[in-house]
Amino acid sequence: EPEVTQTPSHQVTQMGQEVILRCVPISNHLYFYWYRQILGQKVEFLVSFYNNEISEKSEIFDDQFSVERPDGSNFTLKIRSTKLEDSAMYFCASRRGSSYEQYFGPGTRLTVT
Amino acid sequence: DQQVKQNSPSLSVQEGRISILNCDYTNSMFDYFLWYKKYPAEGPTFLISISSIKDKNEDGRFTVFLNKSAKHLSLHIVPSQPGDSAVYFCAARGFGNEKLTFGTGTRLTIIP
């Protein structure tokens, strides 16, 4: 069964550094998402992406964040200058155009020191 | 943001019995609801969903019930199995939105 994959599984970075989290969505899916979960808190929506542009974003997704689909398979989340409070699990998700179910990847644990 | 609430942080159920997980919501613009299961260090796994035009959806051992007037949904798992032990999240999608709003989760433990 096709799955969403994410790399790396764990990323440690210093405050102020840029990080890029990578995702390969399920191949015939058209909508792509990033969510995050800070330890002990809810899963929170960051951004959705469709037809090569952002279709929706949350108030968390400020100018420090950007997303890109650089080729036909990868979907990336960039954080330009990481802060301590960016430490979280980041989940990528995707869905087909014909249904609303979002399928999640295993996540990247980002630790900012 | 308390639009989706799961008031029971944990639930223990004997193997073979029914597990009932509950979820309440406040936003009347939600039109699609999903249940996800999550193991530690893994991403949420989609289980079952229901549109707001229905009141029940069944898939194998999993049934979701929606009571729109009460803004309440529940997930029934029958019979419960040890592999069902996980954290279960309720999520909701608003009409015309892409974002899913998640509840805080209920940790289900199946006792052999």
Short mmCIF file of C-alpha atoms in Angstrom, two decimals:
data_model
loop_
_atom_site.label_atom_id
_atom_site.label_comp_id
_atom_site.label_asym_id
_atom_site.label_seq_id
_atom_site.Cartn_x
_atom_site.Cartn_y
_atom_site.Cartn_z
CA GLU A 1 0.00 0.00 0.00
CA PRO A 2 1.42 3.43 -0.95
CA GLU A 3 2.61 5.55 1.98
CA VAL A 4 3.75 9.08 2.65
CA THR A 5 7.44 9.10 3.51
CA GLN A 6 9.42 11.75 5.37
CA THR A 7 13.11 12.46 5.83
CA PRO A 8 14.94 12.80 8.08
CA SER A 9 13.25 11.03 10.97
CA HIS A 10 15.09 13.27 13.44
CA GLN A 11 16.78 16.60 12.84
CA VAL A 12 18.74 18.52 15.45
CA THR A 13 19.61 22.12 14.68
CA GLN A 14 20.83 25.21 16.45
CA MET A 15 18.62 28.22 16.97
CA GLY A 16 18.79 30.58 14.01
CA GLN A 17 19.71 27.89 11.51
CA GLU A 18 17.66 27.00 8.46
CA VAL A 19 16.14 23.54 8.15
CA ILE A 20 14.40 21.76 5.31
CA LEU A 21 12.06 18.89 6.04
CA ARG A 22 11.30 16.58 3.15
CA CYS A 23 8.26 14.55 2.24
CA VAL A 24 7.28 12.29 -0.61
CA PRO A 25 3.47 12.26 -0.80
CA ILE A 26 1.49 9.34 -2.22
CA SER A 27 2.01 9.44 -5.96
CA ASN A 28 -1.51 10.05 -7.28
CA HIS A 29 -2.44 12.55 -4.57
CA LEU A 30 -3.07 16.16 -5.45
CA TYR A 31 -3.28 17.99 -2.11
CA PHE A 32 -0.36 18.27 0.30
CA TYR A 33 -0.15 19.41 3.89
CA TRP A 34 2.16 20.11 6.79
CA TYR A 35 1.08 19.74 10.41
CA ARG A 36 3.06 19.85 13.61
CA GLN A 37 2.64 18.49 17.12
CA ILE A 38 4.50 20.08 19.98
CA LEU A 39 5.12 17.60 22.78
CA GLY A 40 1.97 17.14 24.85
CA GLN A 41 -0.16 19.30 22.57
CA LYS A 42 -2.60 18.82 19.73
CA VAL A 43 -1.74 18.17 16.12
CA GLU A 44 -1.88 21.62 14.48
CA PHE A 45 -2.36 22.53 10.85
CA LEU A 46 0.34 24.62 9.23
CA VAL A 47 -0.32 24.79 5.50
CA SER A 48 -2.02 23.16 2.54
CA PHE A 49 -0.70 23.15 -1.03
CA TYR A 50 -2.51 22.46 -4.27
CA ASN A 51 -1.72 23.08 -7.90
CA ASN A 52 1.70 24.50 -7.01
CA GLU A 53 0.47 27.11 -4.62
CA ILE A 54 -0.54 27.53 -1.01
CA SER A 55 -4.29 27.07 -0.70
CA GLU A 56 -4.62 27.65 3.03
CA LYS A 57 -2.30 28.48 5.93
CA SER A 58 -2.59 28.96 9.66
CA GLU A 59 -1.41 31.87 11.76
CA ILE A 60 1.56 29.73 12.80
CA PHE A 61 2.78 29.68 9.19
CA ASP A 62 4.49 33.05 9.18
CA ASP A 63 7.27 34.46 6.98
CA GLN A 64 9.80 32.10 8.57
CA PHE A 65 8.08 29.16 6.88
CA SER A 66 7.87 28.25 3.22
CA VAL A 67 6.82 25.23 1.21
CA GLU A 68 7.84 23.99 -2.17
CA ARG A 69 7.22 21.15 -4.56
CA PRO A 70 10.54 21.23 -6.41
CA ASP A 71 9.76 18.26 -8.64
CA GLY A 72 6.98 15.78 -9.30
CA SER A 73 7.51 13.79 -6.13
CA ASN A 74 8.96 15.85 -3.27
CA PHE A 75 7.23 18.35 -1.01
CA THR A 76 9.37 20.38 1.38
CA LEU A 77 8.91 22.60 4.41
CA LYS A 78 11.62 25.17 5.06
CA ILE A 79 12.06 27.05 8.31
CA ARG A 80 14.42 29.95 7.66
CA SER A 81 15.63 30.81 11.14
CA THR A 82 14.63 28.22 13.70
CA LYS A 83 13.51 29.13 17.20
CA LEU A 84 13.40 26.99 20.32
CA GLU A 85 9.60 26.88 20.08
CA ASP A 86 9.81 25.28 16.62
CA SER A 87 10.84 22.04 18.33
CA ALA A 88 8.04 19.59 17.45
CA MET A 89 7.06 16.58 15.36
CA TYR A 90 6.32 17.72 11.83
CA PHE A 91 3.93 15.60 9.81
CA CYS A 92 3.40 15.72 6.08
CA ALA A 93 0.06 14.54 4.69
CA SER A 94 -1.56 14.15 1.30
CA ARG A 95 -4.94 13.33 -0.18
CA ARG A 96 -6.51 12.45 -3.47
CA GLY A 97 -8.75 14.95 -5.16
CA SER A 98 -11.81 12.73 -4.85
CA SER A 99 -11.97 12.33 -1.06
CA TYR A 100 -11.21 14.30 2.08
CA GLU A 101 -9.15 11.69 3.91
CA GLN A 102 -5.62 12.90 4.56
CA TYR A 103 -2.86 10.31 4.84
CA PHE A 104 0.02 11.14 7.12
CA GLY A 105 3.70 10.34 7.03
CA PRO A 106 5.67 9.06 10.04
CA GLY A 107 6.90 12.53 10.96
CA THR A 108 10.20 14.33 11.45
CA ARG A 109 11.20 15.17 14.98
CA LEU A 110 12.81 18.61 14.93
CA THR A 111 14.86 19.57 17.95
CA VAL A 112 16.11 23.16 18.14
CA THR A 113 18.87 23.75 20.69
CA ASP B 1 -8.65 26.55 20.10
CA GLN B 2 -11.13 24.10 21.65
CA GLN B 3 -13.32 23.48 18.62
CA VAL B 4 -12.80 19.72 18.83
CA LYS B 5 -12.73 18.12 22.24
CA GLN B 6 -12.02 14.64 23.44
CA ASN B 7 -12.85 14.78 27.11
CA SER B 8 -11.50 11.37 28.07
CA PRO B 9 -7.70 11.34 28.02
CA SER B 10 -7.65 7.58 28.55
CA LEU B 11 -9.84 4.50 28.35
CA SER B 12 -9.21 0.86 29.30
CA VAL B 13 -11.29 -1.92 27.81
CA GLN B 14 -11.19 -5.69 28.13
CA GLU B 15 -10.19 -7.59 25.00
CA GLY B 16 -13.26 -8.71 23.06
CA ARG B 17 -15.51 -5.99 24.49
CA ILE B 18 -16.68 -2.80 22.79
CA SER B 19 -14.53 0.34 22.93
CA ILE B 20 -16.40 3.62 22.63
CA LEU B 21 -14.42 6.81 22.05
CA ASN B 22 -16.17 10.14 22.15
CA CYS B 23 -15.62 13.51 20.52
CA ASP B 24 -17.49 16.81 20.77
CA TYR B 25 -17.24 19.82 18.52
CA THR B 26 -18.44 23.39 18.66
CA ASN B 27 -18.08 24.66 15.11
CA SER B 28 -21.30 24.13 13.12
CA MET B 29 -19.34 24.69 9.87
CA PHE B 30 -17.59 21.34 10.25
CA ASP B 31 -18.92 19.03 7.55
CA TYR B 32 -16.54 16.08 7.57
CA PHE B 33 -15.14 14.11 10.47
CA LEU B 34 -12.31 11.63 10.65
CA TRP B 35 -10.81 9.29 13.20
CA TYR B 36 -7.10 8.59 13.30
CA LYS B 37 -5.09 6.11 15.32
CA LYS B 38 -1.55 6.89 16.40
CA TYR B 39 1.20 4.71 17.79
CA PRO B 40 4.21 6.33 19.52
CA ALA B 41 6.82 7.71 17.10
CA GLU B 42 4.51 7.19 14.12
CA GLY B 43 2.20 9.44 12.17
CA PRO B 44 -1.59 9.37 12.52
CA THR B 45 -3.17 6.50 10.59
CA PHE B 46 -6.56 7.14 9.01
CA LEU B 47 -9.28 4.81 10.32
CA ILE B 48 -12.72 5.92 9.26
CA SER B 49 -14.61 9.06 8.32
CA ILE B 50 -18.13 10.40 8.10
CA SER B 51 -19.78 13.18 6.20
CA SER B 52 -22.19 15.49 8.02
CA ILE B 53 -25.02 14.29 5.77
CA LYS B 54 -24.81 10.83 7.35
CA ASP B 55 -25.30 9.63 10.90
CA LYS B 56 -23.42 6.36 10.71
CA ASN B 57 -20.56 4.82 8.80
CA GLU B 58 -19.23 1.31 9.28
CA ASP B 59 -16.00 -0.35 8.18
CA GLY B 60 -15.30 -3.77 9.58
CA ARG B 61 -14.87 -3.54 13.35
CA PHE B 62 -15.09 0.26 13.29
CA THR B 63 -18.30 2.28 13.30
CA VAL B 64 -18.57 6.04 13.60
CA PHE B 65 -21.79 7.67 14.74
CA LEU B 66 -22.57 11.34 14.24
CA ASN B 67 -25.19 13.27 16.19
CA LYS B 68 -25.28 16.70 14.56
CA SER B 69 -27.82 18.21 16.91
CA ALA B 70 -25.61 17.35 19.87
CA LYS B 71 -22.40 18.11 17.94
CA HIS B 72 -21.09 14.76 19.06
CA LEU B 73 -19.47 11.83 17.36
CA SER B 74 -18.28 8.49 18.63
CA LEU B 75 -16.10 5.67 17.40
CA HIS B 76 -17.10 2.12 18.28
CA ILE B 77 -14.60 -0.71 18.00
CA VAL B 78 -16.07 -4.20 18.24
CA PRO B 79 -14.53 -6.52 19.26
CA SER B 80 -11.54 -4.75 20.77
CA GLN B 81 -8.17 -6.37 20.14
CA PRO B 82 -4.77 -5.83 21.80
CA GLY B 83 -3.45 -4.20 18.61
CA ASP B 84 -6.07 -1.48 19.03
CA SER B 85 -4.10 -0.05 21.95
CA ALA B 86 -3.05 3.41 20.70
CA VAL B 87 -4.01 7.07 20.90
CA TYR B 88 -7.15 7.91 18.92
CA PHE B 89 -7.70 11.37 17.48
CA CYS B 90 -10.91 12.86 16.25
CA ALA B 91 -10.49 15.47 13.50
CA ALA B 92 -12.89 17.76 11.67
CA ARG B 93 -12.86 19.64 8.40
CA GLY B 94 -14.77 22.87 7.83
CA PHE B 95 -16.86 23.41 4.74
CA GLY B 96 -14.59 24.67 1.96
CA ASN B 97 -11.47 24.37 4.13
CA GLU B 98 -8.45 22.15 3.75
CA LYS B 99 -7.32 22.23 7.34
CA LEU B 100 -8.16 19.45 9.76
CA THR B 101 -8.77 20.50 13.36
CA PHE B 102 -7.72 17.78 15.77
CA GLY B 103 -8.86 16.85 19.25
CA THR B 104 -6.38 16.16 22.05
CA GLY B 105 -6.67 12.40 21.71
CA THR B 106 -7.79 9.47 23.87
CA ARG B 107 -5.32 6.78 24.85
CA LEU B 108 -7.04 3.41 24.48
CA THR B 109 -5.59 0.42 26.31
CA ILE B 110 -6.95 -3.03 25.57
CA ILE B 111 -6.51 -5.39 28.49
CA PRO B 112 -5.89 -9.03 27.45
#
